[in-house]
Amino acid sequence: TQPEPLKIMISGAPASGKGTQCELITKKYGLVHIAAGDLLRAEVTAGSENGKRAKEYMEKGQLVPNEIVVMMVKDRLLQPDSQQHGWLLDGYPRSSSQAKALEDLGIHPDLFILLDVPEELLVERVVGRRLDPVTGRIYHLTYFPPETEEIAARLTQRFDDTEEKVKLRLQTHSQNVEDVLSIYKDATVKACDTWLTFQIINGSVPKDDVFVQIDSALTKLLEQKKAASASV
Ligand code: AP5
């Protein structure tokens, strides 16, 4: 039988590098990237009622209420492409109730990754971040500058990427992170003979070095899945 596709969650503080690593992971592993923040920004841009409400919270660096976020993420996870190719869930869950909403549907990750970056690096990463609206790529004025003048001229900045707002986002993150981690750390213990694992990755090194650590965890996981499906 075919091994089941990978199901990965990636979490970490604002600007810890989740989106950057997701670009590298999807390129190599072909998983469907589902980013809660991107789904919300798409609603904001569309000017929908949910988008208008979500923006009020995002402006303050607070969690958007569950009745908006949970349904959005669930719907995307249950689409045929996510089921077929596997998924990479970025920035969700951010609270125990969000984790529970997935558990209730029987949706568990194979691997929960936490990108660990000291707080003093995060503000600089946020303030220097720029986005290419054409390709969706993430740049940084110092660490990952655009390749051409043409790209440089069209780069945009996110509305919540100011020093003041990132401090609020960091506060929200530190209030919630332990709750979420405890769920997946406990699950790791309970499911130690299945695949669910929890891994802390050092996110303070250059992005390719961060990816080497993630790549090695994913390769191992895929091998385990292949071995399991071969033995069925
Ligand atoms: P979201 O969009 O998820 O923002 P975030 O968690 O604050 O994370 P970021 O997107 O800012 O950073 P990242 O970790 O992806 O870093 P990146 O790779 O871009 O959420 C936004 C808002 O939406 C939240 O505040 C909340 O209001 C709401 N929301 C989202 N999810 C929600 C949920 N589940 N429930 C409720 N509300 C929710 O990298 C950052 C910069 O650093 C870039 O410039 C990059 O080039 C650079 N960089 C990356 N890696 C490295 C490296 N290794 N070395 C040097 N520079 C690097």
PDB file of C-alpha atoms and ligand atoms in Angstrom:
ATOM      1  CA  THR A   1       0.000   0.000   0.000  1.00  0.00           C
ATOM      2  CA  GLN A   2       0.982   3.643  -0.562  1.00  0.00           C
ATOM      3  CA  PRO A   3       2.317   5.403   2.558  1.00  0.00           C
ATOM      4  CA  GLU A   4      -0.027   8.052   3.919  1.00  0.00           C
ATOM      5  CA  PRO A   5       1.006  11.618   3.016  1.00  0.00           C
ATOM      6  CA  LEU A   6       2.830  13.758   5.584  1.00  0.00           C
ATOM      7  CA  LYS A   7       0.901  15.912   8.034  1.00  0.00           C
ATOM      8  CA  ILE A   8       3.068  18.584   9.614  1.00  0.00           C
ATOM      9  CA  MET A   9       2.437  21.511  11.964  1.00  0.00           C
ATOM     10  CA  ILE A  10       4.935  24.333  12.265  1.00  0.00           C
ATOM     11  CA  SER A  11       4.831  26.910  15.018  1.00  0.00           C
ATOM     12  CA  GLY A  12       7.026  29.600  16.484  1.00  0.00           C
ATOM     13  CA  ALA A  13       7.048  33.239  17.491  1.00  0.00           C
ATOM     14  CA  PRO A  14       6.282  36.018  14.988  1.00  0.00           C
ATOM     15  CA  ALA A  15       9.091  36.176  12.411  1.00  0.00           C
ATOM     16  CA  SER A  16      10.708  32.981  13.700  1.00  0.00           C
ATOM     17  CA  GLY A  17      10.832  31.863  10.046  1.00  0.00           C
ATOM     18  CA  LYS A  18       7.713  29.705   9.634  1.00  0.00           C
ATOM     19  CA  GLY A  19       6.769  31.082   6.212  1.00  0.00           C
ATOM     20  CA  THR A  20      10.376  30.945   4.991  1.00  0.00           C
ATOM     21  CA  GLN A  21      10.770  27.289   5.976  1.00  0.00           C
ATOM     22  CA  CYS A  22       7.354  26.438   4.524  1.00  0.00           C
ATOM     23  CA  GLU A  23       8.545  27.689   1.112  1.00  0.00           C
ATOM     24  CA  LEU A  24      11.515  25.293   1.300  1.00  0.00           C
ATOM     25  CA  ILE A  25       9.481  22.375   2.650  1.00  0.00           C
ATOM     26  CA  THR A  26       6.713  22.625   0.020  1.00  0.00           C
ATOM     27  CA  LYS A  27       9.293  22.891  -2.751  1.00  0.00           C
ATOM     28  CA  LYS A  28      10.918  19.608  -1.720  1.00  0.00           C
ATOM     29  CA  TYR A  29       7.988  17.622  -0.315  1.00  0.00           C
ATOM     30  CA  GLY A  30       5.013  18.960  -2.322  1.00  0.00           C
ATOM     31  CA  LEU A  31       2.807  19.394   0.755  1.00  0.00           C
ATOM     32  CA  VAL A  32      -0.116  21.818   0.683  1.00  0.00           C
ATOM     33  CA  HIS A  33       0.892  24.904   2.696  1.00  0.00           C
ATOM     34  CA  ILE A  34      -1.955  26.177   4.851  1.00  0.00           C
ATOM     35  CA  ALA A  35      -1.043  29.353   6.730  1.00  0.00           C
ATOM     36  CA  ALA A  36      -3.675  30.713   9.115  1.00  0.00           C
ATOM     37  CA  GLY A  37      -2.244  34.240   8.754  1.00  0.00           C
ATOM     38  CA  ASP A  38      -2.382  34.061   4.926  1.00  0.00           C
ATOM     39  CA  LEU A  39      -5.982  32.804   4.964  1.00  0.00           C
ATOM     40  CA  LEU A  40      -6.904  35.717   7.235  1.00  0.00           C
ATOM     41  CA  ARG A  41      -5.040  38.291   5.127  1.00  0.00           C
ATOM     42  CA  ALA A  42      -6.886  37.017   2.041  1.00  0.00           C
ATOM     43  CA  GLU A  43     -10.197  37.725   3.837  1.00  0.00           C
ATOM     44  CA  VAL A  44      -8.963  41.180   4.847  1.00  0.00           C
ATOM     45  CA  THR A  45      -8.009  41.956   1.239  1.00  0.00           C
ATOM     46  CA  ALA A  46     -11.341  40.637  -0.033  1.00  0.00           C
ATOM     47  CA  GLY A  47     -13.071  43.046   2.381  1.00  0.00           C
ATOM     48  CA  SER A  48     -15.468  40.336   3.650  1.00  0.00           C
ATOM     49  CA  GLU A  49     -17.286  40.686   6.991  1.00  0.00           C
ATOM     50  CA  ASN A  50     -14.902  38.113   8.523  1.00  0.00           C
ATOM     51  CA  GLY A  51     -11.963  40.013   7.057  1.00  0.00           C
ATOM     52  CA  LYS A  52     -13.115  43.305   8.576  1.00  0.00           C
ATOM     53  CA  ARG A  53     -13.510  41.722  12.013  1.00  0.00           C
ATOM     54  CA  ALA A  54     -10.230  39.815  11.738  1.00  0.00           C
ATOM     55  CA  LYS A  55      -8.302  42.975  10.891  1.00  0.00           C
ATOM     56  CA  GLU A  56      -9.322  44.623  14.172  1.00  0.00           C
ATOM     57  CA  TYR A  57      -7.583  41.817  16.082  1.00  0.00           C
ATOM     58  CA  MET A  58      -4.601  41.534  13.752  1.00  0.00           C
ATOM     59  CA  GLU A  59      -3.956  45.280  14.112  1.00  0.00           C
ATOM     60  CA  LYS A  60      -3.677  44.749  17.864  1.00  0.00           C
ATOM     61  CA  GLY A  61      -1.522  41.630  17.537  1.00  0.00           C
ATOM     62  CA  GLN A  62      -4.231  39.531  19.191  1.00  0.00           C
ATOM     63  CA  LEU A  63      -5.656  36.153  18.237  1.00  0.00           C
ATOM     64  CA  VAL A  64      -8.591  36.395  15.852  1.00  0.00           C
ATOM     65  CA  PRO A  65     -11.676  34.731  17.423  1.00  0.00           C
ATOM     66  CA  ASN A  66     -12.074  31.004  16.876  1.00  0.00           C
ATOM     67  CA  GLU A  67     -15.410  31.307  15.072  1.00  0.00           C
ATOM     68  CA  ILE A  68     -13.526  32.942  12.195  1.00  0.00           C
ATOM     69  CA  VAL A  69     -10.239  31.018  12.209  1.00  0.00           C
ATOM     70  CA  VAL A  70     -11.233  27.460  13.036  1.00  0.00           C
ATOM     71  CA  MET A  71     -13.728  26.971  10.200  1.00  0.00           C
ATOM     72  CA  MET A  72     -11.340  28.534   7.703  1.00  0.00           C
ATOM     73  CA  VAL A  73      -8.507  26.158   8.586  1.00  0.00           C
ATOM     74  CA  LYS A  74     -10.725  23.062   8.857  1.00  0.00           C
ATOM     75  CA  ASP A  75     -12.221  23.729   5.419  1.00  0.00           C
ATOM     76  CA  ARG A  76      -8.808  24.060   3.839  1.00  0.00           C
ATOM     77  CA  LEU A  77      -7.442  20.941   5.551  1.00  0.00           C
ATOM     78  CA  LEU A  78     -10.353  18.852   4.324  1.00  0.00           C
ATOM     79  CA  GLN A  79      -9.952  19.869   0.648  1.00  0.00           C
ATOM     80  CA  PRO A  80      -8.974  16.964  -1.641  1.00  0.00           C
ATOM     81  CA  ASP A  81      -5.494  18.361  -2.442  1.00  0.00           C
ATOM     82  CA  SER A  82      -4.505  18.519   1.257  1.00  0.00           C
ATOM     83  CA  GLN A  83      -5.792  14.996   1.802  1.00  0.00           C
ATOM     84  CA  GLN A  84      -4.003  13.664  -1.255  1.00  0.00           C
ATOM     85  CA  HIS A  85      -0.620  15.415  -1.052  1.00  0.00           C
ATOM     86  CA  GLY A  86      -0.374  15.941   2.697  1.00  0.00           C
ATOM     87  CA  TRP A  87      -0.377  19.257   4.531  1.00  0.00           C
ATOM     88  CA  LEU A  88       1.861  21.731   6.275  1.00  0.00           C
ATOM     89  CA  LEU A  89      -0.114  23.776   8.757  1.00  0.00           C
ATOM     90  CA  ASP A  90       1.559  27.083   9.637  1.00  0.00           C
ATOM     91  CA  GLY A  91       0.488  29.247  12.582  1.00  0.00           C
ATOM     92  CA  TYR A  92      -2.329  26.999  13.747  1.00  0.00           C
ATOM     93  CA  PRO A  93      -3.214  25.914  16.437  1.00  0.00           C
ATOM     94  CA  ARG A  94      -2.382  28.888  18.652  1.00  0.00           C
ATOM     95  CA  SER A  95      -4.521  27.863  21.620  1.00  0.00           C
ATOM     96  CA  SER A  96      -5.659  24.646  23.235  1.00  0.00           C
ATOM     97  CA  SER A  97      -9.218  25.181  21.944  1.00  0.00           C
ATOM     98  CA  GLN A  98      -7.897  25.431  18.362  1.00  0.00           C
ATOM     99  CA  ALA A  99      -5.931  22.202  18.840  1.00  0.00           C
ATOM    100  CA  LYS A 100      -9.002  20.510  20.281  1.00  0.00           C
ATOM    101  CA  ALA A 101     -11.119  21.535  17.265  1.00  0.00           C
ATOM    102  CA  LEU A 102      -8.815  19.446  15.054  1.00  0.00           C
ATOM    103  CA  GLU A 103      -8.515  16.557  17.497  1.00  0.00           C
ATOM    104  CA  ASP A 104     -12.345  16.375  17.535  1.00  0.00           C
ATOM    105  CA  LEU A 105     -12.248  15.800  13.774  1.00  0.00           C
ATOM    106  CA  GLY A 106      -9.571  13.120  14.180  1.00  0.00           C
ATOM    107  CA  ILE A 107      -6.936  15.373  12.549  1.00  0.00           C
ATOM    108  CA  HIS A 108      -3.479  14.841  14.114  1.00  0.00           C
ATOM    109  CA  PRO A 109      -0.067  15.852  12.821  1.00  0.00           C
ATOM    110  CA  ASP A 110       2.756  13.326  12.353  1.00  0.00           C
ATOM    111  CA  LEU A 111       5.207  15.960  13.499  1.00  0.00           C
ATOM    112  CA  PHE A 112       4.880  19.194  15.446  1.00  0.00           C
ATOM    113  CA  ILE A 113       7.802  21.560  14.816  1.00  0.00           C
ATOM    114  CA  LEU A 114       8.621  24.503  17.063  1.00  0.00           C
ATOM    115  CA  LEU A 115      11.058  27.030  15.601  1.00  0.00           C
ATOM    116  CA  ASP A 116      13.044  28.396  18.498  1.00  0.00           C
ATOM    117  CA  VAL A 117      14.474  31.911  18.035  1.00  0.00           C
ATOM    118  CA  PRO A 118      15.533  34.284  20.825  1.00  0.00           C
ATOM    119  CA  GLU A 119      13.312  37.347  21.136  1.00  0.00           C
ATOM    120  CA  GLU A 120      16.100  39.841  20.429  1.00  0.00           C
ATOM    121  CA  LEU A 121      16.384  38.569  16.831  1.00  0.00           C
ATOM    122  CA  LEU A 122      12.666  38.736  16.094  1.00  0.00           C
ATOM    123  CA  VAL A 123      12.037  42.494  15.996  1.00  0.00           C
ATOM    124  CA  GLU A 124      14.833  43.011  13.464  1.00  0.00           C
ATOM    125  CA  ARG A 125      13.456  40.195  11.303  1.00  0.00           C
ATOM    126  CA  VAL A 126       9.965  41.711  11.302  1.00  0.00           C
ATOM    127  CA  VAL A 127      11.016  45.268  10.569  1.00  0.00           C
ATOM    128  CA  GLY A 128      13.219  44.170   7.639  1.00  0.00           C
ATOM    129  CA  ARG A 129      10.699  41.749   6.127  1.00  0.00           C
ATOM    130  CA  ARG A 130       9.321  42.495   2.658  1.00  0.00           C
ATOM    131  CA  LEU A 131       6.966  40.457   0.467  1.00  0.00           C
ATOM    132  CA  ASP A 132       6.819  40.026  -3.279  1.00  0.00           C
ATOM    133  CA  PRO A 133       3.130  40.304  -4.229  1.00  0.00           C
ATOM    134  CA  VAL A 134       3.806  38.626  -7.598  1.00  0.00           C
ATOM    135  CA  THR A 135       5.547  35.425  -6.446  1.00  0.00           C
ATOM    136  CA  GLY A 136       4.522  35.436  -2.766  1.00  0.00           C
ATOM    137  CA  ARG A 137       8.188  35.087  -1.754  1.00  0.00           C
ATOM    138  CA  ILE A 138       9.420  36.397   1.583  1.00  0.00           C
ATOM    139  CA  TYR A 139      12.510  38.654   1.610  1.00  0.00           C
ATOM    140  CA  HIS A 140      14.543  40.506   4.211  1.00  0.00           C
ATOM    141  CA  LEU A 141      16.349  43.766   3.466  1.00  0.00           C
ATOM    142  CA  THR A 142      19.525  42.483   5.185  1.00  0.00           C
ATOM    143  CA  TYR A 143      19.349  38.677   5.354  1.00  0.00           C
ATOM    144  CA  PHE A 144      17.610  37.881   2.101  1.00  0.00           C
ATOM    145  CA  PRO A 145      17.551  40.898  -0.228  1.00  0.00           C
ATOM    146  CA  PRO A 146      15.658  40.757  -3.547  1.00  0.00           C
ATOM    147  CA  GLU A 147      17.623  39.401  -6.517  1.00  0.00           C
ATOM    148  CA  THR A 148      16.789  42.198  -8.971  1.00  0.00           C
ATOM    149  CA  GLU A 149      15.878  45.915  -9.042  1.00  0.00           C
ATOM    150  CA  GLU A 150      12.576  44.983 -10.609  1.00  0.00           C
ATOM    151  CA  ILE A 151      11.620  42.797  -7.632  1.00  0.00           C
ATOM    152  CA  ALA A 152      12.944  45.414  -5.164  1.00  0.00           C
ATOM    153  CA  ALA A 153      10.660  48.054  -6.675  1.00  0.00           C
ATOM    154  CA  ARG A 154       7.470  46.035  -6.145  1.00  0.00           C
ATOM    155  CA  LEU A 155       8.093  44.715  -2.601  1.00  0.00           C
ATOM    156  CA  THR A 156       5.423  45.415   0.002  1.00  0.00           C
ATOM    157  CA  GLN A 157       5.291  45.429   3.790  1.00  0.00           C
ATOM    158  CA  ARG A 158       2.633  43.811   5.974  1.00  0.00           C
ATOM    159  CA  PHE A 159       0.314  46.148   7.912  1.00  0.00           C
ATOM    160  CA  ASP A 160       1.260  44.477  11.220  1.00  0.00           C
ATOM    161  CA  ASP A 161       5.039  44.559  10.655  1.00  0.00           C
ATOM    162  CA  THR A 162       5.959  47.537  12.790  1.00  0.00           C
ATOM    163  CA  GLU A 163       8.116  47.397  15.904  1.00  0.00           C
ATOM    164  CA  GLU A 164       5.168  48.447  18.060  1.00  0.00           C
ATOM    165  CA  LYS A 165       2.841  45.782  16.623  1.00  0.00           C
ATOM    166  CA  VAL A 166       5.352  42.974  16.708  1.00  0.00           C
ATOM    167  CA  LYS A 167       5.806  43.557  20.430  1.00  0.00           C
ATOM    168  CA  LEU A 168       2.063  42.987  20.882  1.00  0.00           C
ATOM    169  CA  ARG A 169       2.227  39.857  18.694  1.00  0.00           C
ATOM    170  CA  LEU A 170       5.136  38.552  20.781  1.00  0.00           C
ATOM    171  CA  GLN A 171       3.141  39.085  23.951  1.00  0.00           C
ATOM    172  CA  THR A 172       0.196  37.138  22.549  1.00  0.00           C
ATOM    173  CA  HIS A 173       2.562  34.369  21.452  1.00  0.00           C
ATOM    174  CA  SER A 174       4.196  33.990  24.850  1.00  0.00           C
ATOM    175  CA  GLN A 175       0.801  33.930  26.589  1.00  0.00           C
ATOM    176  CA  ASN A 176      -0.376  30.996  24.457  1.00  0.00           C
ATOM    177  CA  VAL A 177       2.646  28.955  23.435  1.00  0.00           C
ATOM    178  CA  GLU A 178       2.910  26.762  26.540  1.00  0.00           C
ATOM    179  CA  ASP A 179      -0.743  25.667  26.292  1.00  0.00           C
ATOM    180  CA  VAL A 180      -0.283  24.469  22.728  1.00  0.00           C
ATOM    181  CA  LEU A 181       3.089  22.836  23.350  1.00  0.00           C
ATOM    182  CA  SER A 182       1.823  20.882  26.320  1.00  0.00           C
ATOM    183  CA  ILE A 183      -0.864  19.276  24.140  1.00  0.00           C
ATOM    184  CA  TYR A 184       1.598  18.029  21.537  1.00  0.00           C
ATOM    185  CA  LYS A 185       4.314  17.112  24.023  1.00  0.00           C
ATOM    186  CA  ASP A 186       1.779  14.978  25.894  1.00  0.00           C
ATOM    187  CA  ALA A 187       0.564  13.485  22.641  1.00  0.00           C
ATOM    188  CA  THR A 188       4.158  12.560  21.796  1.00  0.00           C
ATOM    189  CA  VAL A 189       4.356  10.525  24.968  1.00  0.00           C
ATOM    190  CA  LYS A 190       0.996   8.827  24.449  1.00  0.00           C
ATOM    191  CA  ALA A 191       1.708   7.991  20.840  1.00  0.00           C
ATOM    192  CA  CYS A 192       5.341   7.008  21.213  1.00  0.00           C
ATOM    193  CA  ASP A 193       4.829   3.826  19.205  1.00  0.00           C
ATOM    194  CA  THR A 194       3.093   5.692  16.388  1.00  0.00           C
ATOM    195  CA  TRP A 195       4.531   8.552  14.350  1.00  0.00           C
ATOM    196  CA  LEU A 196       3.561  11.649  16.216  1.00  0.00           C
ATOM    197  CA  THR A 197       6.682  13.462  17.299  1.00  0.00           C
ATOM    198  CA  PHE A 198       7.513  16.846  18.667  1.00  0.00           C
ATOM    199  CA  GLN A 199      10.681  18.585  17.635  1.00  0.00           C
ATOM    200  CA  ILE A 200      12.303  21.859  18.660  1.00  0.00           C
ATOM    201  CA  ILE A 201      14.382  23.284  15.816  1.00  0.00           C
ATOM    202  CA  ASN A 202      17.011  25.986  16.258  1.00  0.00           C
ATOM    203  CA  GLY A 203      15.657  28.812  14.077  1.00  0.00           C
ATOM    204  CA  SER A 204      18.361  31.372  14.834  1.00  0.00           C
ATOM    205  CA  VAL A 205      20.872  30.070  12.255  1.00  0.00           C
ATOM    206  CA  PRO A 206      20.767  30.962   8.509  1.00  0.00           C
ATOM    207  CA  LYS A 207      17.645  29.717   6.725  1.00  0.00           C
ATOM    208  CA  ASP A 208      19.366  26.894   4.811  1.00  0.00           C
ATOM    209  CA  ASP A 209      20.807  25.569   8.081  1.00  0.00           C
ATOM    210  CA  VAL A 210      17.364  25.671   9.666  1.00  0.00           C
ATOM    211  CA  PHE A 211      16.045  23.702   6.692  1.00  0.00           C
ATOM    212  CA  VAL A 212      18.755  21.026   7.040  1.00  0.00           C
ATOM    213  CA  GLN A 213      17.393  20.207  10.509  1.00  0.00           C
ATOM    214  CA  ILE A 214      13.772  20.087   9.305  1.00  0.00           C
ATOM    215  CA  ASP A 215      14.664  18.121   6.182  1.00  0.00           C
ATOM    216  CA  SER A 216      16.386  15.468   8.249  1.00  0.00           C
ATOM    217  CA  ALA A 217      13.326  15.098  10.522  1.00  0.00           C
ATOM    218  CA  LEU A 218      10.983  14.829   7.510  1.00  0.00           C
ATOM    219  CA  THR A 219      13.198  12.326   5.698  1.00  0.00           C
ATOM    220  CA  LYS A 220      13.213  10.114   8.777  1.00  0.00           C
ATOM    221  CA  LEU A 221       9.457  10.390   9.101  1.00  0.00           C
ATOM    222  CA  LEU A 222       8.881   9.450   5.460  1.00  0.00           C
ATOM    223  CA  GLU A 223      11.127   6.406   5.821  1.00  0.00           C
ATOM    224  CA  GLN A 224       9.135   5.282   8.852  1.00  0.00           C
ATOM    225  CA  LYS A 225       5.884   5.731   6.943  1.00  0.00           C
ATOM    226  CA  LYS A 226       7.193   3.767   3.973  1.00  0.00           C
ATOM    227  CA  ALA A 227       8.389   0.948   6.211  1.00  0.00           C
ATOM    228  CA  ALA A 228       5.006   0.854   7.964  1.00  0.00           C
ATOM    229  CA  SER A 229       3.030   0.717   4.715  1.00  0.00           C
ATOM    230  CA  ALA A 230       5.341  -2.003   3.327  1.00  0.00           C
ATOM    231  CA  SER A 231       4.696  -4.174   6.364  1.00  0.00           C
ATOM    232  CA  VAL A 232       0.879  -3.959   6.020  1.00  0.00           C
TER     233      VAL A 232
HETATM  234  P1  AP5 B   1       0.919  35.255  10.980  1.00  0.00           P
HETATM  235  O1  AP5 B   1       0.832  35.732   9.591  1.00  0.00           O
HETATM  236  O2  AP5 B   1       0.952  33.790  11.214  1.00  0.00           O
HETATM  237  O3  AP5 B   1       2.165  35.978  11.644  1.00  0.00           O
HETATM  238  P2  AP5 B   1       3.236  35.532  12.749  1.00  0.00           P
HETATM  239  O4  AP5 B   1       2.943  34.313  13.536  1.00  0.00           O
HETATM  240  O5  AP5 B   1       3.436  36.777  13.520  1.00  0.00           O
HETATM  241  O6  AP5 B   1       4.414  35.060  11.916  1.00  0.00           O
HETATM  242  P3  AP5 B   1       5.060  35.799  10.726  1.00  0.00           P
HETATM  243  O7  AP5 B   1       4.311  35.520   9.467  1.00  0.00           O
HETATM  244  O8  AP5 B   1       5.240  37.232  11.123  1.00  0.00           O
HETATM  245  O9  AP5 B   1       6.519  35.200  10.671  1.00  0.00           O
HETATM  246  P4  AP5 B   1       7.131  33.847  10.147  1.00  0.00           P
HETATM  247  O10 AP5 B   1       7.450  32.979  11.316  1.00  0.00           O
HETATM  248  O11 AP5 B   1       6.324  33.248   9.037  1.00  0.00           O
HETATM  249  O12 AP5 B   1       8.513  34.416   9.591  1.00  0.00           O
HETATM  250  P5  AP5 B   1       9.051  34.644   8.092  1.00  0.00           P
HETATM  251  O13 AP5 B   1       9.416  33.348   7.486  1.00  0.00           O
HETATM  252  O14 AP5 B   1       8.141  35.561   7.334  1.00  0.00           O
HETATM  253  O15 AP5 B   1      -0.268  35.863  11.827  1.00  0.00           O
HETATM  254  C1  AP5 B   1      -0.602  37.221  11.728  1.00  0.00           C
HETATM  255  C2  AP5 B   1      -1.790  37.529  12.621  1.00  0.00           C
HETATM  256  O16 AP5 B   1      -2.934  36.759  12.190  1.00  0.00           O
HETATM  257  C3  AP5 B   1      -1.632  37.156  14.107  1.00  0.00           C
HETATM  258  O17 AP5 B   1      -1.001  38.206  14.824  1.00  0.00           O
HETATM  259  C4  AP5 B   1      -3.090  36.951  14.527  1.00  0.00           C
HETATM  260  O18 AP5 B   1      -3.726  38.207  14.737  1.00  0.00           O
HETATM  261  C5  AP5 B   1      -3.696  36.301  13.305  1.00  0.00           C
HETATM  262  N1  AP5 B   1      -3.637  34.816  13.362  1.00  0.00           N
HETATM  263  C6  AP5 B   1      -2.804  34.004  12.639  1.00  0.00           C
HETATM  264  N2  AP5 B   1      -3.010  32.701  12.972  1.00  0.00           N
HETATM  265  C7  AP5 B   1      -4.002  32.700  13.898  1.00  0.00           C
HETATM  266  C8  AP5 B   1      -4.664  31.669  14.654  1.00  0.00           C
HETATM  267  N3  AP5 B   1      -4.343  30.356  14.522  1.00  0.00           N
HETATM  268  N4  AP5 B   1      -5.625  32.039  15.564  1.00  0.00           N
HETATM  269  C9  AP5 B   1      -5.961  33.351  15.707  1.00  0.00           C
HETATM  270  N5  AP5 B   1      -5.380  34.367  15.051  1.00  0.00           N
HETATM  271  C10 AP5 B   1      -4.410  34.053  14.159  1.00  0.00           C
HETATM  272  O19 AP5 B   1      10.421  35.415   8.427  1.00  0.00           O
HETATM  273  C11 AP5 B   1      10.424  36.713   8.976  1.00  0.00           C
HETATM  274  C12 AP5 B   1      11.598  37.516   8.376  1.00  0.00           C
HETATM  275  O20 AP5 B   1      12.844  36.953   8.797  1.00  0.00           O
HETATM  276  C13 AP5 B   1      11.634  37.511   6.841  1.00  0.00           C
HETATM  277  O21 AP5 B   1      12.061  38.763   6.388  1.00  0.00           O
HETATM  278  C14 AP5 B   1      12.665  36.413   6.494  1.00  0.00           C
HETATM  279  O22 AP5 B   1      13.335  36.678   5.255  1.00  0.00           O
HETATM  280  C15 AP5 B   1      13.616  36.508   7.673  1.00  0.00           C
HETATM  281  N6  AP5 B   1      14.175  35.200   8.030  1.00  0.00           N
HETATM  282  C16 AP5 B   1      13.520  34.007   8.054  1.00  0.00           C
HETATM  283  N7  AP5 B   1      14.341  33.016   8.449  1.00  0.00           N
HETATM  284  C17 AP5 B   1      15.541  33.615   8.692  1.00  0.00           C
HETATM  285  C18 AP5 B   1      16.804  33.116   9.144  1.00  0.00           C
HETATM  286  N8  AP5 B   1      16.982  31.802   9.427  1.00  0.00           N
HETATM  287  N9  AP5 B   1      17.819  33.999   9.293  1.00  0.00           N
HETATM  288  C19 AP5 B   1      17.629  35.339   9.022  1.00  0.00           C
HETATM  289  N10 AP5 B   1      16.462  35.856   8.584  1.00  0.00           N
HETATM  290  C20 AP5 B   1      15.435  35.005   8.425  1.00  0.00           C
END
